[in-house]
Tab-separated table of C-alpha atoms and ligand atoms in Angstrom:
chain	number	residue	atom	x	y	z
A	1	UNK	CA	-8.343	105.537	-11.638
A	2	UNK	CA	-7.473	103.224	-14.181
A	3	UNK	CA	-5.259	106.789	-16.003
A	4	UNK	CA	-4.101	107.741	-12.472
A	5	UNK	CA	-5.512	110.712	-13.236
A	6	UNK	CA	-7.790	110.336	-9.862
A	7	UNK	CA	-6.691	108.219	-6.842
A	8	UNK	CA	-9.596	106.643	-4.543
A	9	UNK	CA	-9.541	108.815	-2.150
A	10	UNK	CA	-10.848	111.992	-4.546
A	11	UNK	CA	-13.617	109.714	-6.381
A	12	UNK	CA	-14.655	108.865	-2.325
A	13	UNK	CA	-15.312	112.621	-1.966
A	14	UNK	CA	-16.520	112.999	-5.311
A	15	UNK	CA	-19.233	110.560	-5.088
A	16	UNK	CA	-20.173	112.432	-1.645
A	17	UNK	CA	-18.912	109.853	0.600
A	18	UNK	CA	-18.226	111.700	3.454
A	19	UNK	CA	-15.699	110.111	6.109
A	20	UNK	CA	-15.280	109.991	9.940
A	21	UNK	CA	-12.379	111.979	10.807
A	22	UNK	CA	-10.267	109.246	12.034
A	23	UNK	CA	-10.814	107.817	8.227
A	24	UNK	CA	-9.261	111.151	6.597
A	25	UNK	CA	-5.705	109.630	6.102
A	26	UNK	CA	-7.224	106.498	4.243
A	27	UNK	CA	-4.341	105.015	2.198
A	28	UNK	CA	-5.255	103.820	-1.403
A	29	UNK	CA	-6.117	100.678	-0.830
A	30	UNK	CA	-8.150	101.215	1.974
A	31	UNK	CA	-10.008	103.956	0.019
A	32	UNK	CA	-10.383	101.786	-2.625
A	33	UNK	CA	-11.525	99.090	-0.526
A	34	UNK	CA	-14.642	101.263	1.076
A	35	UNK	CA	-15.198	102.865	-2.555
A	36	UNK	CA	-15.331	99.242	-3.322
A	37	UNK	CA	-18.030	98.580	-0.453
A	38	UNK	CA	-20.513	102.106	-2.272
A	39	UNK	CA	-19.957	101.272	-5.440
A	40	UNK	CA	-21.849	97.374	-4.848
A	41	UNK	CA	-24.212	98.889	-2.607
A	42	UNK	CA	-25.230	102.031	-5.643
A	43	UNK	CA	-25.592	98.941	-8.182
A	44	UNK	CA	-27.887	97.292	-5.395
A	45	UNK	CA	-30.257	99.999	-5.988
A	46	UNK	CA	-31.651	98.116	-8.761
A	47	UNK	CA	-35.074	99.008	-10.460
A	48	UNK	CA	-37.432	96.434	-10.531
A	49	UNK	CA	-37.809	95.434	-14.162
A	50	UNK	CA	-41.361	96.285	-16.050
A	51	UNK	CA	-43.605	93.159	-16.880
A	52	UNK	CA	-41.910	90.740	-14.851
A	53	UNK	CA	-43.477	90.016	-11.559
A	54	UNK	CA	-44.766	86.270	-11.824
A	55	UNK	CA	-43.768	82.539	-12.453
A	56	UNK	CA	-45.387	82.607	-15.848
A	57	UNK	CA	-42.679	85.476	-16.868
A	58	UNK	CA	-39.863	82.917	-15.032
A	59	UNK	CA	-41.578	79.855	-17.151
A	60	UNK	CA	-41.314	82.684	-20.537
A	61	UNK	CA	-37.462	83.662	-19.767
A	62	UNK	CA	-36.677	80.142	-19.085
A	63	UNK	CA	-37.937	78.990	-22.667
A	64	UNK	CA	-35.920	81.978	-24.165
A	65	UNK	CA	-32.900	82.181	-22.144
A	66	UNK	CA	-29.744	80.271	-23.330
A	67	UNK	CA	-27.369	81.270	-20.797
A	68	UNK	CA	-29.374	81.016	-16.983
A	69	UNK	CA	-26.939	81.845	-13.923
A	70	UNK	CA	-27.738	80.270	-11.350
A	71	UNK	CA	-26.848	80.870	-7.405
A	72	UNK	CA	-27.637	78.268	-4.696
A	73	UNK	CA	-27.315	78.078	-1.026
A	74	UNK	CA	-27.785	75.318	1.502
A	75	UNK	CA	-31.845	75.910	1.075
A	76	UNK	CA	-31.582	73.509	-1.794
A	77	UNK	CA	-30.379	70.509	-0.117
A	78	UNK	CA	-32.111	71.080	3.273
A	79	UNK	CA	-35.023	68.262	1.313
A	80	UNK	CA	-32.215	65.596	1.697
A	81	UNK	CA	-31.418	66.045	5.428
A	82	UNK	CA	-28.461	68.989	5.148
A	83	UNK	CA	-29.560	71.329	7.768
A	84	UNK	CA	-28.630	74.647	7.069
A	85	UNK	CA	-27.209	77.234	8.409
A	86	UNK	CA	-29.452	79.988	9.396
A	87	UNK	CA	-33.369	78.091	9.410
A	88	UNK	CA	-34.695	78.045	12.952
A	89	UNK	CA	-33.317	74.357	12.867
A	90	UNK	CA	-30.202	75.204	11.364
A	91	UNK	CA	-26.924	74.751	12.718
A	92	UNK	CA	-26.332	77.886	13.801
A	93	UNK	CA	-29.604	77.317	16.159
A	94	UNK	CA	-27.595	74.415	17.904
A	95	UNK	CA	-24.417	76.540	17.838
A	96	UNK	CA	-24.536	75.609	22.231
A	97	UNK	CA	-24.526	72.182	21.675
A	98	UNK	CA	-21.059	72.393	19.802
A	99	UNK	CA	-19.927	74.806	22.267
A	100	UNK	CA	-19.219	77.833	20.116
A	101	UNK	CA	-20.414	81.273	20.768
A	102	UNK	CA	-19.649	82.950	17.192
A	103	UNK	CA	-21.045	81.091	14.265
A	104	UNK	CA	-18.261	82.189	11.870
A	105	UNK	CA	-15.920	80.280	14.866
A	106	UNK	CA	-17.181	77.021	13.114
A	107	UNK	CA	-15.074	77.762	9.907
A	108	UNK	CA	-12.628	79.877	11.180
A	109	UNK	CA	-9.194	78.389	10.028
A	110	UNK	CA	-7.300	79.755	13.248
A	111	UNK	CA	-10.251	77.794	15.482
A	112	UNK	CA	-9.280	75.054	13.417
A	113	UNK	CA	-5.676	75.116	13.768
A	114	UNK	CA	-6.083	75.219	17.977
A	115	UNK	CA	-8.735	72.134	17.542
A	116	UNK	CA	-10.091	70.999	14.481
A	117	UNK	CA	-12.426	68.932	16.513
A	118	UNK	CA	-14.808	71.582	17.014
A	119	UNK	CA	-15.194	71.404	13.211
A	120	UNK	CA	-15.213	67.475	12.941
A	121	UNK	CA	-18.156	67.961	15.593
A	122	UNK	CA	-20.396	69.608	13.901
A	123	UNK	CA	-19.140	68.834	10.108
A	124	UNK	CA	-20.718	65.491	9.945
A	125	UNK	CA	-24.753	66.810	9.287
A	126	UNK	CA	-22.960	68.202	6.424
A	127	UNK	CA	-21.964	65.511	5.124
A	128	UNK	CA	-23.002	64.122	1.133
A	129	UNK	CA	-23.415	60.844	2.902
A	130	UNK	CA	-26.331	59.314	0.721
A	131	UNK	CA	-25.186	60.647	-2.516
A	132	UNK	CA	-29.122	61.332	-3.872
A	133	UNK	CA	-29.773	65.163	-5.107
A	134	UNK	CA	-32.627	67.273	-4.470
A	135	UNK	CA	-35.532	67.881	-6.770
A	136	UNK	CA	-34.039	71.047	-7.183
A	137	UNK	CA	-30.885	69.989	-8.248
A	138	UNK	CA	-32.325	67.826	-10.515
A	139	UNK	CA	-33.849	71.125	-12.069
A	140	UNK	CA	-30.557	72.777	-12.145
A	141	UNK	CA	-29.287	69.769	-14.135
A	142	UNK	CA	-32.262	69.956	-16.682
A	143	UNK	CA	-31.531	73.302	-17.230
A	144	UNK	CA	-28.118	72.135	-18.195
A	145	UNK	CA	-29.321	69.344	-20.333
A	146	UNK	CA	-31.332	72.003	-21.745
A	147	UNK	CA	-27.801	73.183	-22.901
A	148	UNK	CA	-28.966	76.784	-21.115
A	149	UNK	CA	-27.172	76.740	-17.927
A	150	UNK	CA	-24.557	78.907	-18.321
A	151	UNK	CA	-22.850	78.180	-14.855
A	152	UNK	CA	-24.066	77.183	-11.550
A	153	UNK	CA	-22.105	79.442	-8.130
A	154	UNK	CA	-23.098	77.222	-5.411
A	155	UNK	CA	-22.308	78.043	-1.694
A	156	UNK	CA	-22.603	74.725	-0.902
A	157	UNK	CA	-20.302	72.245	0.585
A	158	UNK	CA	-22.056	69.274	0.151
A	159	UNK	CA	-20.966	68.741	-3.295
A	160	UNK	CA	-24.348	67.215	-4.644
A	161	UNK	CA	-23.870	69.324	-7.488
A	162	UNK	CA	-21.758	66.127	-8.916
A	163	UNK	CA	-23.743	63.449	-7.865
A	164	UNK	CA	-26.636	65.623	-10.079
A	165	UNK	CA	-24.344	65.359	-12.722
A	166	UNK	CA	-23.672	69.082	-13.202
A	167	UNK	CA	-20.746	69.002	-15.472
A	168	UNK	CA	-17.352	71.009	-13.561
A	169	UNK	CA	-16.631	73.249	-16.459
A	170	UNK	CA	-20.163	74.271	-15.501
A	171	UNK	CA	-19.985	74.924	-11.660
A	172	UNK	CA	-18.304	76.860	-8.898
A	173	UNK	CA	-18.106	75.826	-6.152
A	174	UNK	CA	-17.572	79.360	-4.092
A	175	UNK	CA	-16.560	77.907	-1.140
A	176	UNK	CA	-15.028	74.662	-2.178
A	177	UNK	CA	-16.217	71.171	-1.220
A	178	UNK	CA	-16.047	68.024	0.741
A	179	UNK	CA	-15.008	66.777	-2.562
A	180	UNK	CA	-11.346	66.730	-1.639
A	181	UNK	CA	-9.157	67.191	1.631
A	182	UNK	CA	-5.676	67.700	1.994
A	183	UNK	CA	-3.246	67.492	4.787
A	184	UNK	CA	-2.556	70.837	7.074
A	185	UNK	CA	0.871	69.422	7.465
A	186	UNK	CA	2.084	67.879	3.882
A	187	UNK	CA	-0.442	69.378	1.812
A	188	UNK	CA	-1.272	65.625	0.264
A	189	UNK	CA	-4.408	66.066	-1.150
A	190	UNK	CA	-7.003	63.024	-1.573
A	191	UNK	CA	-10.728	62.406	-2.322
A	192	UNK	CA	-12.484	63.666	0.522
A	193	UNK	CA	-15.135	60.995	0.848
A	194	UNK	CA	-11.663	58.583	2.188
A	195	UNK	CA	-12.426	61.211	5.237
A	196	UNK	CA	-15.760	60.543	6.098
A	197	UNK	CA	-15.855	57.474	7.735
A	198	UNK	CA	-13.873	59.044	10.801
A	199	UNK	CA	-15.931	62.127	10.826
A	200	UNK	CA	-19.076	59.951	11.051
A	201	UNK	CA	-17.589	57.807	14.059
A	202	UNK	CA	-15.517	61.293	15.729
A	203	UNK	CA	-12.733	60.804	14.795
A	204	UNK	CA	-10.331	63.265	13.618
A	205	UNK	CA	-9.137	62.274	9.788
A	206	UNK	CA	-5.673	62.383	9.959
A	207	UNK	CA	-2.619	62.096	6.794
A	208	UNK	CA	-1.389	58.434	6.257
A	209	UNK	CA	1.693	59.675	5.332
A	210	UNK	CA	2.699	62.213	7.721
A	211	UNK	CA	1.608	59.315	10.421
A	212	UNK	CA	4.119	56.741	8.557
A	213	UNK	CA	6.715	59.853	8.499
A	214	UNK	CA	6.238	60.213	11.824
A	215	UNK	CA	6.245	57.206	13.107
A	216	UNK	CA	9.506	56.350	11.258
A	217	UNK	CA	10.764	59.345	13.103
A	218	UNK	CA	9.709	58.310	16.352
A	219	UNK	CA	11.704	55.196	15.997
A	220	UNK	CA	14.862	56.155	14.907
A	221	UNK	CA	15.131	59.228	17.714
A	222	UNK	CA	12.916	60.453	20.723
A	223	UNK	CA	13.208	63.689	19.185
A	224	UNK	CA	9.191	65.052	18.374
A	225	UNK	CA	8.849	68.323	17.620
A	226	UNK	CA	5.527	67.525	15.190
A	227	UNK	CA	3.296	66.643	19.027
A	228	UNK	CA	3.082	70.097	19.682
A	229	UNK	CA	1.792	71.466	16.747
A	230	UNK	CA	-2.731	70.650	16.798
A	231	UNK	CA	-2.943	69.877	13.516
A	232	UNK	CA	0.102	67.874	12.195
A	233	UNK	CA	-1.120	65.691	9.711
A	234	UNK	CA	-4.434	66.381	9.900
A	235	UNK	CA	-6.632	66.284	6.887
A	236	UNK	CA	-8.968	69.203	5.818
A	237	UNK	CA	-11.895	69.619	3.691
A	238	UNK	CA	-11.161	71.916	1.063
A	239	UNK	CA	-13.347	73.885	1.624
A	240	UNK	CA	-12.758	77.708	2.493
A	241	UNK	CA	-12.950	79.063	5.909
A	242	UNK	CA	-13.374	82.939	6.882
A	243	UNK	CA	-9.229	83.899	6.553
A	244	UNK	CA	-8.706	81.796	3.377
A	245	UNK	CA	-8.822	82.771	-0.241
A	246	UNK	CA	-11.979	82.022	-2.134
A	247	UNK	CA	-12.236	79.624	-4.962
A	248	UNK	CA	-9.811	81.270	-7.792
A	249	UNK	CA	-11.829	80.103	-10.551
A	250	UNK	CA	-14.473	83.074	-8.797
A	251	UNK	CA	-13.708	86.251	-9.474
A	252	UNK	CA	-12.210	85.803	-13.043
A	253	UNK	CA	-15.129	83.793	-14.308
A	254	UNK	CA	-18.144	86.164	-12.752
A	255	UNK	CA	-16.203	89.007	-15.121
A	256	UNK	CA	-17.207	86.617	-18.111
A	257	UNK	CA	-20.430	85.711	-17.581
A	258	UNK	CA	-21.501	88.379	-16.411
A	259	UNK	CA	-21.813	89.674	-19.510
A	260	UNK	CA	-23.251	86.269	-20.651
A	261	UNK	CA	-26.170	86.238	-18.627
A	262	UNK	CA	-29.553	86.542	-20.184
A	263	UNK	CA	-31.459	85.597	-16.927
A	264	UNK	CA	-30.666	84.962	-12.905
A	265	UNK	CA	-31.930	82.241	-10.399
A	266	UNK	CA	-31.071	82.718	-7.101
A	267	UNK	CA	-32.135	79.647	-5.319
A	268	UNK	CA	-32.268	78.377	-1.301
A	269	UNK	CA	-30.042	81.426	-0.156
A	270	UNK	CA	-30.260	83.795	2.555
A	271	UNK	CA	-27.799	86.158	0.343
A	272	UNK	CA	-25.874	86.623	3.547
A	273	UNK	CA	-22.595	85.732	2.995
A	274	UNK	CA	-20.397	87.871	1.134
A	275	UNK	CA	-18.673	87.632	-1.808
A	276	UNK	CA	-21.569	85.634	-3.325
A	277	UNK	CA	-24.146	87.713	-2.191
A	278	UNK	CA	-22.819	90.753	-3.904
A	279	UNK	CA	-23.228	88.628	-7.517
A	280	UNK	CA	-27.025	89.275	-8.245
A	281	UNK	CA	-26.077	93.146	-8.097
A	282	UNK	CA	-22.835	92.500	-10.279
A	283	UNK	CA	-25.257	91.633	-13.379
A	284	UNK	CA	-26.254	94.211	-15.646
A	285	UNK	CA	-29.243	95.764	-14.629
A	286	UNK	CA	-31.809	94.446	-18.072
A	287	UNK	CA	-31.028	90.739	-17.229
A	288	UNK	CA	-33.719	89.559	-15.411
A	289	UNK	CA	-33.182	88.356	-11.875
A	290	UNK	CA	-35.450	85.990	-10.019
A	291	UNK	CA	-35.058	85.096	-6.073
A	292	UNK	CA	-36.546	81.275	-5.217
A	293	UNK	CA	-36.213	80.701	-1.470
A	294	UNK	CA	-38.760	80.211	1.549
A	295	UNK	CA	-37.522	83.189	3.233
A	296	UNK	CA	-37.013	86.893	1.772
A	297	UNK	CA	-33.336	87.617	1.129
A	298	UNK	CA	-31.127	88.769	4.366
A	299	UNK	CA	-30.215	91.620	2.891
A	300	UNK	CA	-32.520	94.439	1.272
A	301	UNK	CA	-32.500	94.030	-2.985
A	302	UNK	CA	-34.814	94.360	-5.736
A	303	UNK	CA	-35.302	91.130	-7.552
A	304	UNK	CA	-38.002	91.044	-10.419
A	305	UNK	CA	-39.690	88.064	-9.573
A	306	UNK	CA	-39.913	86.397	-5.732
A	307	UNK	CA	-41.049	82.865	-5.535
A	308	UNK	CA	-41.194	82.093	-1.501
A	309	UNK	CA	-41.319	79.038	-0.893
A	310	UNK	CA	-40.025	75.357	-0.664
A	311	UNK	CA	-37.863	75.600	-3.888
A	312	UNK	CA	-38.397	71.920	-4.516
A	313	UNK	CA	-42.398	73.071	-4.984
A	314	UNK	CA	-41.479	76.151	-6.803
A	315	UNK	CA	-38.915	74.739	-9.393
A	316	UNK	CA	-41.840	71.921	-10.350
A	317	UNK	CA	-44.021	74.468	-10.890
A	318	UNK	CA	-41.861	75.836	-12.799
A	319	UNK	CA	-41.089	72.918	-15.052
A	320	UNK	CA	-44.687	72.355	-15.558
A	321	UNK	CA	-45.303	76.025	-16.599
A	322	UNK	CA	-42.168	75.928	-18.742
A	323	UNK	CA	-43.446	72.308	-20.170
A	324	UNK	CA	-40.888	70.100	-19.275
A	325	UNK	CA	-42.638	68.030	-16.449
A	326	UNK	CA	-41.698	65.085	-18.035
A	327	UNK	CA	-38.059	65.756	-18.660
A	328	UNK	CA	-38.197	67.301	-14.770
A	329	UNK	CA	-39.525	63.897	-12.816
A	330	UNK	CA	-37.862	61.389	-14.996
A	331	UNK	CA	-34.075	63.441	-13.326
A	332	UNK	CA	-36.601	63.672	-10.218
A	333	UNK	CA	-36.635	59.478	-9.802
A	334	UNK	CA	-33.099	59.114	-11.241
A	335	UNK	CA	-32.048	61.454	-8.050
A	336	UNK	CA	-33.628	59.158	-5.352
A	337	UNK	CA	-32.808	56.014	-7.085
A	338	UNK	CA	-28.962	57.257	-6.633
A	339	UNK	CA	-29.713	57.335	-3.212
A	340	UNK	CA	-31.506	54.322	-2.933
A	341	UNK	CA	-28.293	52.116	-4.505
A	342	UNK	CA	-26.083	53.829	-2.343
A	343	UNK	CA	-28.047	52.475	0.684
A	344	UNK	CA	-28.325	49.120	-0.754
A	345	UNK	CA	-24.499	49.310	-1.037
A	346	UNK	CA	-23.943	49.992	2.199
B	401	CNA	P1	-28.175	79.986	5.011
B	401	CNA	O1	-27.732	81.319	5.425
B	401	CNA	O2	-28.342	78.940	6.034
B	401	CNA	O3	-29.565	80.224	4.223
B	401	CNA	C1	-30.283	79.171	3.668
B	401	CNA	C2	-31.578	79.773	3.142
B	401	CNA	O4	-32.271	78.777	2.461
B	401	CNA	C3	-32.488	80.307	4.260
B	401	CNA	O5	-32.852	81.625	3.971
B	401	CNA	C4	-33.674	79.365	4.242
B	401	CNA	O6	-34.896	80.038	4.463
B	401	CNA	C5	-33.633	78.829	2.834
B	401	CNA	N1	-34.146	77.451	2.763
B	401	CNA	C6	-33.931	76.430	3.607
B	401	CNA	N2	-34.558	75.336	3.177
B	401	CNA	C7	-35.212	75.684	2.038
B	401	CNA	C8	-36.039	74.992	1.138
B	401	CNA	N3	-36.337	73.708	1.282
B	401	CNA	N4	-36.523	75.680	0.078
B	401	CNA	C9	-36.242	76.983	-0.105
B	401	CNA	N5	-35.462	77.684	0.720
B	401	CNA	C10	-34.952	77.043	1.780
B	401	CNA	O7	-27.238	79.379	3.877
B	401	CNA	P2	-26.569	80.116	2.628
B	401	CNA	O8	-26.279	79.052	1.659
B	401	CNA	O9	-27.327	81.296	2.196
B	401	CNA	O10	-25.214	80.655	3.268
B	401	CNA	C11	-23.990	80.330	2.780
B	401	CNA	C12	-23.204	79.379	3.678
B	401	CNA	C13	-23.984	78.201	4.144
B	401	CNA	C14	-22.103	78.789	2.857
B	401	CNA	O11	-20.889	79.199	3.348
B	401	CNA	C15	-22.266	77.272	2.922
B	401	CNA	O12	-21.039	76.607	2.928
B	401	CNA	C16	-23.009	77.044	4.159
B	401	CNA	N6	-23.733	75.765	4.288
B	401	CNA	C17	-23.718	74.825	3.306
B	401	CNA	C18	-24.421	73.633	3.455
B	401	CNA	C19	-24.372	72.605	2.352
B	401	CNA	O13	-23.375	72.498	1.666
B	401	CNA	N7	-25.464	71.855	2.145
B	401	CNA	C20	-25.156	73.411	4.614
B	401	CNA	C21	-25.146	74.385	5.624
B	401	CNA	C22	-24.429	75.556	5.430
């Protein structure tokens, strides 16, 4: 393809794909797009690797490794409060009580421009209100201190990453964060924990500015165009929703480390959501990949090693196997004591 020499649409019937009918007149890009879609789902048939089955093999890789990827979901902050989304008591279990019908509704940015309270509603479990970090950040940091972490792709909003110290060079935050927000209407963008105070009390965060603008406006003419529009001046997370581009930082940096990699932690995931879930079959197929989450992985793929379970429980085992209990707890206590000054602040 990259020679012209074959378009999409000949390596689709070259590979054996066969299409519907209806499909025959695929234009490139759509051919390359569902080429796209078989080509992930041939490197998901991954063989299991030989001799690595168990947490004592994790515990050996870990003391070797020197650059661990590492992929996280909302499983690893569910220990401080954070439901998440797909547990039986998970958001999307309540999705009646916020009156939506379709999950993906809840972060849909053209629900959000007809009524961005629905997402205020819900968006304030998710919250990094207590700023404390799991013990399973705190492992994710240690294997950073360790000077092995090679970067962490979190899918979480919550943005306890920082509060565990994980240095930003060293993260990705796939989906963005509450970190920041910035105005729908003047694109002003400002720390996102100025936002949170509304959220908690129901309010919908709105832009100081555009509010001053407009209420210069107001006074000098009758003439409002902004009142029909939902969400003049109102702040947003930014955080992606389904219809906006993902993190750029994303895609070029999983092209460099994926050659990097020397071992994979997938961590409090149900591997649901795509792009990131399509990253543990992205890595060549000799690095080893590990899975640590109480539930099997939504979708079917062969990790070496699965450790089910409450990843708090399995990442301390793992420390102790590796040997660095000591190291672990002491980032352990350092974790709840942020938490416990933040309350003391408040
Ligand atoms: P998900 O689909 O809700 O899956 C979470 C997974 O974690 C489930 O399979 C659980 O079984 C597992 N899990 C829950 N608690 C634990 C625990 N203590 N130990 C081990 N495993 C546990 O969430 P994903 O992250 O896979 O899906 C991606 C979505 C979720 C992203 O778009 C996020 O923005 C979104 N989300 C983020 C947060 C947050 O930032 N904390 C919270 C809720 C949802």
């Amino acid at each position: 393809m990259i020679d012209e020499s074959h378009s999409p649409y000949n390596l689709l019937s070259t590979f054996g794909i066969r299409l519907l009918d209806d499909l025959s007149a695929l234009d490139d890009s759509n051919a390359l797009a569902i080429l796209q879609i078989y080509i992930v789902r041939e490197f998901r048939k991954r063989t299991r690797l030989p001799n690595f089955s168990t947490i004592v093999d994790v515990a050996e890789a870990l003391k070797s490794a020197s650059n661990v990827l590492v992929i996280t979901g909302a499983g690893i902050s569910t220990s401080l409060g954070i439901p998440d989304f797909r547990s039986a008591d998970g958001i999307y279990a309540r999705l009646e009580s916020y009156n939506l019908s379709d999950p993906q509704e809840m972060f849909d940015i053209e629900v959000f421009k007809s009524d961005p309270s629905i997402f205020y509603d819900f968006s304030k479990e998710l919250l990094p209100v207590e700023r404390g970090y799991s013990p399973t950040h705190a492992f994710i940091r240690l294997l950073q201190d360790k000077g092995i972490l090679l970067r962490q792709y979190t899918q979480n909003i919550d943005d306890i990453e920082s509060s565990a110290g994980i240095e930003e060079a060293r993260l990705i935050q796939c989906h963005g964060s509450f970190k920041t927000a910035s105005c729908m209407s003047c694109r002003d963008r400002v720390r996102g924990s100025t936002l949170f105070k509304d959220i908690q009390e129901g309010k919908i965060p709105r832009c100081a500015k555009c509010l001053a603008r407009q209420s210069t406006r107001q006074t000098s003419s009758n003439d409002d165009d902004d009142d029909d529009d939902a969400v003049f001046g109102v702040m947003k997370p930014d955080i992606t929703f389904f219809g906006e581009q993902l993190e750029t930082r994303f895609k070029e940096q999983v092209l460099l480390d994926r050659s990097a990699a020397d071992l994979v932690l997938c961590i409090g995931t149900s591997l649901r959501v795509a792009p990131v879930s399509d990253l543990p079959a992205l890595m060549p197929p000799a690095v080893p990949q590990v899975f640590l989450s109480r539930e099997a992985a939504g979708r079917e793929y062969v990790f070496d090693c699965e450790l089910l379970g409450a990843c708090d429980d399995t990442v301390r085992q793992l420390a102790r196997h590796v040997g660095w209990q000591e190291e672990f707890e002491r980032l352990v206590e350092l974790g709840k004591r942020t938490k416990t000054v933040e309350k003391m602040n408040t």
